[in-house]
Short mmCIF file of C-alpha atoms and ligand atoms in Angstrom, two decimals:
data_model
loop_
_atom_site.label_atom_id
_atom_site.label_comp_id
_atom_site.label_asym_id
_atom_site.label_seq_id
_atom_site.Cartn_x
_atom_site.Cartn_y
_atom_site.Cartn_z
CA MET A 1 -14.43 8.59 -11.37
CA LYS A 2 -13.35 12.35 -12.40
CA GLN A 3 -9.98 13.44 -13.83
CA ILE A 4 -8.15 16.11 -11.97
CA PHE A 5 -5.49 17.75 -14.71
CA LEU A 6 -3.58 20.05 -12.26
CA ARG A 7 -1.98 23.44 -13.34
CA SER A 8 1.29 22.39 -11.73
CA GLN A 9 4.28 19.63 -11.88
CA ASN A 10 3.73 18.26 -8.23
CA THR A 11 6.32 15.75 -7.09
CA ILE A 12 4.61 13.14 -5.09
CA PHE A 13 6.61 10.47 -3.02
CA ILE A 14 5.68 6.38 -2.99
CA PHE A 15 6.76 4.15 -0.40
CA ASP A 16 6.08 0.88 0.12
CA SER A 17 8.19 -2.02 0.94
CA GLY A 18 7.95 -3.31 -2.32
CA LEU A 19 5.14 -3.18 -5.77
CA GLY A 20 1.78 -3.24 -3.54
CA GLY A 21 2.43 0.25 -3.67
CA ILE A 22 1.83 -0.49 -7.59
CA THR A 23 -2.10 -0.65 -6.43
CA ILE A 24 -2.31 3.27 -4.91
CA TYR A 25 -0.01 4.56 -8.15
CA ASN A 26 -2.48 3.60 -10.61
CA TYR A 27 -5.17 4.65 -8.66
CA ILE A 28 -3.62 7.91 -8.09
CA LYS A 29 -2.69 8.74 -12.22
CA SER A 30 -6.33 7.21 -12.81
CA ILE A 31 -7.66 10.37 -11.91
CA PHE A 32 -4.61 13.33 -11.47
CA LEU A 33 -2.62 14.26 -14.15
CA ASN A 34 0.37 15.79 -14.10
CA ILE A 35 2.21 14.51 -11.58
CA ASN A 36 5.51 13.29 -11.75
CA PHE A 37 5.83 10.41 -9.51
CA ILE A 38 8.95 9.26 -7.15
CA TYR A 39 8.59 5.32 -6.28
CA LEU A 40 11.01 4.18 -3.43
CA LEU A 41 10.67 0.32 -2.98
CA ASP A 42 12.43 -0.80 0.56
CA ASN A 43 13.11 -4.49 -0.93
CA LYS A 44 16.54 -4.64 1.57
CA TYR A 45 13.96 -5.14 3.86
CA PHE A 46 10.98 -6.10 2.24
CA PRO A 47 8.65 -7.15 3.66
CA TYR A 48 8.13 -4.94 6.57
CA GLY A 49 4.91 -7.18 7.40
CA ASN A 50 7.57 -9.45 10.69
CA LYS A 51 9.69 -6.21 11.86
CA SER A 52 8.63 -4.39 14.39
CA LYS A 53 6.97 -0.75 14.19
CA ASN A 54 10.44 0.87 15.70
CA PHE A 55 12.63 0.04 13.08
CA ILE A 56 9.84 0.95 10.75
CA LEU A 57 9.33 4.22 12.08
CA GLN A 58 13.36 4.55 12.03
CA ARG A 59 14.27 3.21 8.93
CA LEU A 60 11.30 5.74 7.21
CA LYS A 61 12.47 8.26 9.15
CA LYS A 62 16.14 7.22 6.96
CA ILE A 63 14.42 7.37 3.94
CA LEU A 64 12.35 10.16 3.38
CA LYS A 65 15.36 12.43 5.16
CA LYS A 66 17.66 11.24 2.11
CA ILE A 67 15.82 11.13 -0.40
CA SER A 68 13.85 15.16 0.41
CA ASN A 69 17.85 16.10 -0.23
CA TYR A 70 17.94 14.98 -3.32
CA TYR A 71 14.27 15.58 -4.77
CA ASN A 72 12.13 18.39 -4.17
CA ILE A 73 8.90 16.94 -2.34
CA THR A 74 5.00 17.97 -2.50
CA LEU A 75 3.90 14.84 -1.21
CA ALA A 76 4.95 12.22 0.36
CA VAL A 77 2.27 8.81 0.06
CA ILE A 78 2.93 5.64 1.91
CA ALA A 79 1.70 3.30 0.22
CA CYS A 80 1.67 0.79 2.50
CA ASN A 81 -0.69 -0.31 5.11
CA THR A 82 2.40 -1.50 7.51
CA ALA A 83 4.66 1.41 7.32
CA SER A 84 2.00 3.96 7.98
CA VAL A 85 -0.03 2.12 11.09
CA SER A 86 3.71 2.20 12.31
CA SER A 87 5.16 6.12 11.61
CA LEU A 88 1.90 8.18 10.77
CA PRO A 89 1.73 10.69 12.97
CA ILE A 90 4.61 10.91 14.77
CA ILE A 91 6.69 10.86 11.03
CA ARG A 92 5.52 13.89 10.47
CA ASN A 93 6.62 16.11 12.69
CA TYR A 94 10.41 15.50 11.18
CA PHE A 95 9.38 16.86 7.98
CA ASN A 96 7.86 20.08 6.22
CA PHE A 97 5.97 18.40 3.08
CA PRO A 98 3.38 16.59 4.16
CA ILE A 99 2.51 13.04 4.33
CA ILE A 100 0.30 10.67 3.80
CA GLY A 101 -0.66 7.38 4.38
CA VAL A 102 -2.74 4.38 4.44
CA THR A 103 -4.63 2.36 6.57
CA PRO A 104 -6.90 -0.48 7.09
CA VAL A 105 -10.46 0.50 6.31
CA ILE A 106 -11.99 -0.68 9.12
CA ASP A 107 -15.11 2.34 9.48
CA LEU A 108 -15.80 1.46 6.13
CA ALA A 109 -16.27 -2.52 6.71
CA ILE A 110 -18.92 -1.80 9.46
CA LYS A 111 -20.33 0.86 6.86
CA GLN A 112 -20.83 -2.49 4.36
CA THR A 113 -21.25 -5.97 6.40
CA LYS A 114 -24.73 -7.07 6.58
CA ASN A 115 -24.63 -9.71 8.39
CA ASN A 116 -21.92 -8.08 11.17
CA VAL A 117 -18.70 -11.27 10.17
CA ILE A 118 -16.00 -9.09 8.38
CA GLY A 119 -12.82 -10.59 8.25
CA PHE A 120 -8.98 -8.65 7.85
CA LEU A 121 -6.35 -9.63 6.03
CA ALA A 122 -3.43 -7.31 6.47
CA THR A 123 0.41 -8.33 7.64
CA ASN A 124 1.19 -9.61 10.57
CA THR A 125 2.67 -5.35 12.32
CA THR A 126 -0.28 -4.45 11.41
CA LEU A 127 -2.50 -6.36 12.86
CA LYS A 128 -0.24 -6.37 16.21
CA ASN A 129 -0.37 -2.39 16.27
CA PHE A 130 -1.73 -1.88 19.27
CA LYS A 131 -3.94 1.21 18.19
CA ILE A 132 -5.91 -1.86 15.10
CA ARG A 133 -5.65 -4.12 18.44
CA LYS A 134 -7.43 -1.68 21.07
CA LYS A 135 -9.99 -0.72 17.63
CA ILE A 136 -10.78 -4.71 16.65
CA ASN A 137 -11.19 -5.82 20.64
CA PHE A 138 -14.13 -2.75 20.48
CA LEU A 139 -15.77 -4.37 17.28
CA ASN A 140 -15.55 -7.24 18.15
CA LYS A 141 -18.63 -6.67 20.97
CA LYS A 142 -20.91 -6.06 18.34
CA TYR A 143 -19.38 -7.81 14.91
CA LYS A 144 -16.68 -10.63 14.63
CA ILE A 145 -13.41 -9.87 13.01
CA LYS A 146 -11.88 -12.56 11.22
CA THR A 147 -8.74 -11.78 10.40
CA ILE A 148 -5.75 -13.75 8.56
CA SER A 149 -1.70 -11.67 8.98
CA SER A 150 0.11 -13.72 5.72
CA SER A 151 3.12 -12.49 5.20
CA LYS A 152 3.42 -15.88 2.09
CA LEU A 153 0.52 -14.29 0.28
CA VAL A 154 2.41 -10.81 -0.14
CA PHE A 155 5.28 -13.27 -1.79
CA LEU A 156 2.19 -14.22 -3.89
CA ALA A 157 1.46 -11.14 -4.77
CA GLU A 158 4.41 -9.68 -5.52
CA LYS A 159 4.81 -13.00 -7.41
CA LYS A 160 2.24 -12.78 -9.71
CA LEU A 161 3.02 -8.90 -10.77
CA LEU A 162 6.39 -9.79 -11.70
CA GLY A 163 5.21 -12.45 -13.95
CA TYR A 164 4.66 -15.68 -12.69
CA LYS A 165 2.48 -18.90 -11.70
CA ILE A 166 0.48 -18.39 -8.25
CA LYS A 167 -0.79 -21.71 -7.18
CA ILE A 168 -4.13 -20.78 -6.08
CA ASN A 169 -4.34 -23.81 -3.78
CA GLU A 170 -1.40 -21.80 -2.03
CA ILE A 171 -3.85 -19.73 -1.15
CA LYS A 172 -7.00 -22.01 0.22
CA LYS A 173 -4.36 -23.34 2.69
CA ILE A 174 -2.99 -19.78 3.98
CA PHE A 175 -7.43 -19.75 4.11
CA LYS A 176 -7.63 -22.88 5.95
CA SER A 177 -9.03 -22.09 9.49
CA TRP A 178 -11.63 -19.78 7.61
CA ASP A 179 -12.95 -23.25 5.67
CA ASN A 180 -14.82 -24.12 9.20
CA PHE A 181 -17.43 -20.68 9.72
CA LYS A 182 -20.71 -20.91 10.26
CA ILE A 183 -20.88 -17.42 9.11
CA PHE A 184 -18.74 -16.50 6.39
CA PRO A 185 -17.64 -12.61 6.55
CA ASP A 186 -19.80 -10.29 3.52
CA THR A 187 -16.89 -8.19 3.51
CA ILE A 188 -13.41 -8.65 3.69
CA ILE A 189 -10.18 -5.55 4.45
CA LEU A 190 -7.82 -6.02 2.68
CA GLY A 191 -5.40 -4.04 4.49
CA CYS A 192 -2.12 -4.14 3.04
CA THR A 193 -1.93 -3.45 -0.28
CA HIS A 194 -0.54 -5.77 -2.70
CA PHE A 195 -4.00 -7.63 -1.35
CA PRO A 196 -6.14 -6.09 -4.30
CA LEU A 197 -2.84 -7.57 -6.53
CA ILE A 198 -4.36 -11.35 -5.59
CA LEU A 199 -8.27 -9.85 -5.62
CA ASN A 200 -9.24 -12.24 -8.63
CA GLU A 201 -6.81 -15.17 -6.65
CA LEU A 202 -9.49 -14.21 -3.68
CA LYS A 203 -12.27 -14.18 -4.82
CA THR A 204 -12.13 -17.43 -6.74
CA ILE A 205 -11.29 -19.33 -3.08
CA PHE A 206 -14.23 -17.04 -1.42
CA PRO A 207 -17.92 -17.34 -1.22
CA LYS A 208 -19.72 -14.55 -4.47
CA ASN A 209 -20.98 -11.49 -3.37
CA ILE A 210 -18.17 -10.67 -0.99
CA TYR A 211 -17.33 -7.20 0.09
CA PHE A 212 -13.30 -6.19 -0.84
CA LEU A 213 -12.08 -2.91 0.63
CA ASP A 214 -8.96 -2.21 -0.03
CA SER A 215 -7.08 1.59 0.72
CA LYS A 216 -7.11 3.21 -2.14
CA LYS A 217 -10.37 5.47 -2.67
CA SER A 218 -9.49 6.86 1.37
CA ILE A 219 -6.13 8.20 -0.21
CA ILE A 220 -7.46 11.02 -2.71
CA LEU A 221 -9.33 13.33 -0.11
CA LYS A 222 -6.74 12.92 1.70
CA PHE A 223 -4.44 14.28 -1.59
CA LYS A 224 -6.88 17.07 -2.91
CA LYS A 225 -5.81 19.30 0.25
CA TYR A 226 -1.93 19.02 -0.90
CA LEU A 227 -1.89 18.99 -4.82
CA ASN A 228 -0.61 22.99 -5.79
CA TYR A 229 -2.71 23.77 -8.01
CA ASN A 230 -1.46 27.52 -8.40
CA GLN A 231 1.88 26.88 -10.83
CA ILE A 232 1.92 26.89 -14.40
CA ASN A 233 3.99 26.10 -17.21
CA VAL A 234 6.41 23.87 -14.99
CA LYS A 235 8.31 21.29 -17.42
CA LYS A 236 6.93 17.91 -17.83
CA LYS A 237 9.95 15.63 -15.49
CA GLU A 238 10.75 12.02 -15.71
CA ASN A 239 9.25 9.25 -13.01
CA VAL A 240 11.76 7.31 -11.64
CA VAL A 241 11.14 4.59 -9.44
CA LEU A 242 13.93 3.74 -6.90
CA TYR A 243 15.17 0.40 -5.19
CA THR A 244 16.88 -0.83 -2.30
CA GLU A 245 18.80 -3.66 -3.15
CA LYS A 246 20.11 -5.23 -6.52
CA SER A 247 17.81 -8.18 -5.59
CA LYS A 248 17.58 -11.05 -8.57
CA TYR A 249 14.06 -9.75 -9.95
CA ILE A 250 15.27 -6.38 -10.65
CA LYS A 251 15.48 -6.83 -14.76
CA GLN A 252 11.71 -7.94 -13.96
CA ILE A 253 10.84 -5.07 -12.00
CA GLU A 254 12.37 -2.10 -14.31
CA PHE A 255 10.12 -4.22 -17.17
CA LEU A 256 7.37 -3.93 -14.65
CA PHE A 257 8.02 0.73 -13.81
CA LEU A 258 8.78 0.29 -17.64
CA LYS A 259 5.25 -0.44 -18.92
CA LYS A 260 3.60 1.52 -15.47
CA GLY A 261 4.76 4.72 -17.13
CA PHE A 262 8.56 5.51 -15.96
CA LYS A 263 11.35 6.59 -17.37
CA LYS A 264 14.31 5.50 -14.75
CA ILE A 265 15.43 3.27 -12.65
CA SER A 266 18.37 3.33 -9.72
CA SER A 267 19.16 1.97 -6.61
CA PHE A 268 19.40 3.94 -4.36
CA LYS A 269 21.65 3.20 -0.84
CA ILE A 270 20.46 3.14 2.25
N1 DGL B 301 2.14 -3.69 1.26
C1 DGL B 301 2.39 -3.44 2.96
C2 DGL B 301 1.28 -2.86 3.10
O1 DGL B 301 0.77 -2.39 2.93
C3 DGL B 301 3.00 -4.72 3.20
C4 DGL B 301 3.59 -5.85 2.89
C5 DGL B 301 5.22 -6.49 3.54
O2 DGL B 301 4.33 -7.26 4.45
O3 DGL B 301 6.17 -5.76 3.00
O4 DGL B 301 0.88 -3.21 4.90
#
């Protein structure tokens, strides 16, 4: 895709429960130049996939409130499907900066499928979401939507990103119930920002020629609407990564973000 050089320094706040938001960060960074990023991982409450919708909404409200006291945010990106379906659009009412999110690309999968069987991988909280359930029930009249929710898959994705070996068999077990399908999905929705991190592993356990669809591209259109193209001569700031709990993986996390172009990592107590 064509790269876009912005004439001003925009501060983008990227949020995820953990490291999955990096898939969104990588994509944004590959297209828009001259952006200053603040990435916050709420590792204190990771994973979000087993938390209630209300818990996530309140948590996000608290985080955005505190973060906006410290930083001048151009745009907040909820780079987490679970947090987005649980908090958008309500959360927008509380802040005067724009907030966009990622949600599972169900409509895209409908356009893509030829055999009308669609796999839908997401967290438990995402799949339990009222709007998502309603949509799945409606679509199940014409299509077959096969869902799998798994926190284990989220943990495995983080593990891999932090440099640990993950066993294909562990992933296979998660999809045991798909073994006996007469017709296998030809399209699979990756409805969690962690899942593109293990795309290669997923490809090895499923039949060939499956379309995997994640949410990263949908963010770009929303993105262009809010960025500021008007000011010039803004000094380059440093990308910052914030974590909410000092975990035993913090050294690996720091190393990962340094490699990704972040200059500073600090704890954000909340
Ligand atoms: N990355 C998050 C998502 O897109 C969820 C991971 C979690 O369970 O915390 O849904």
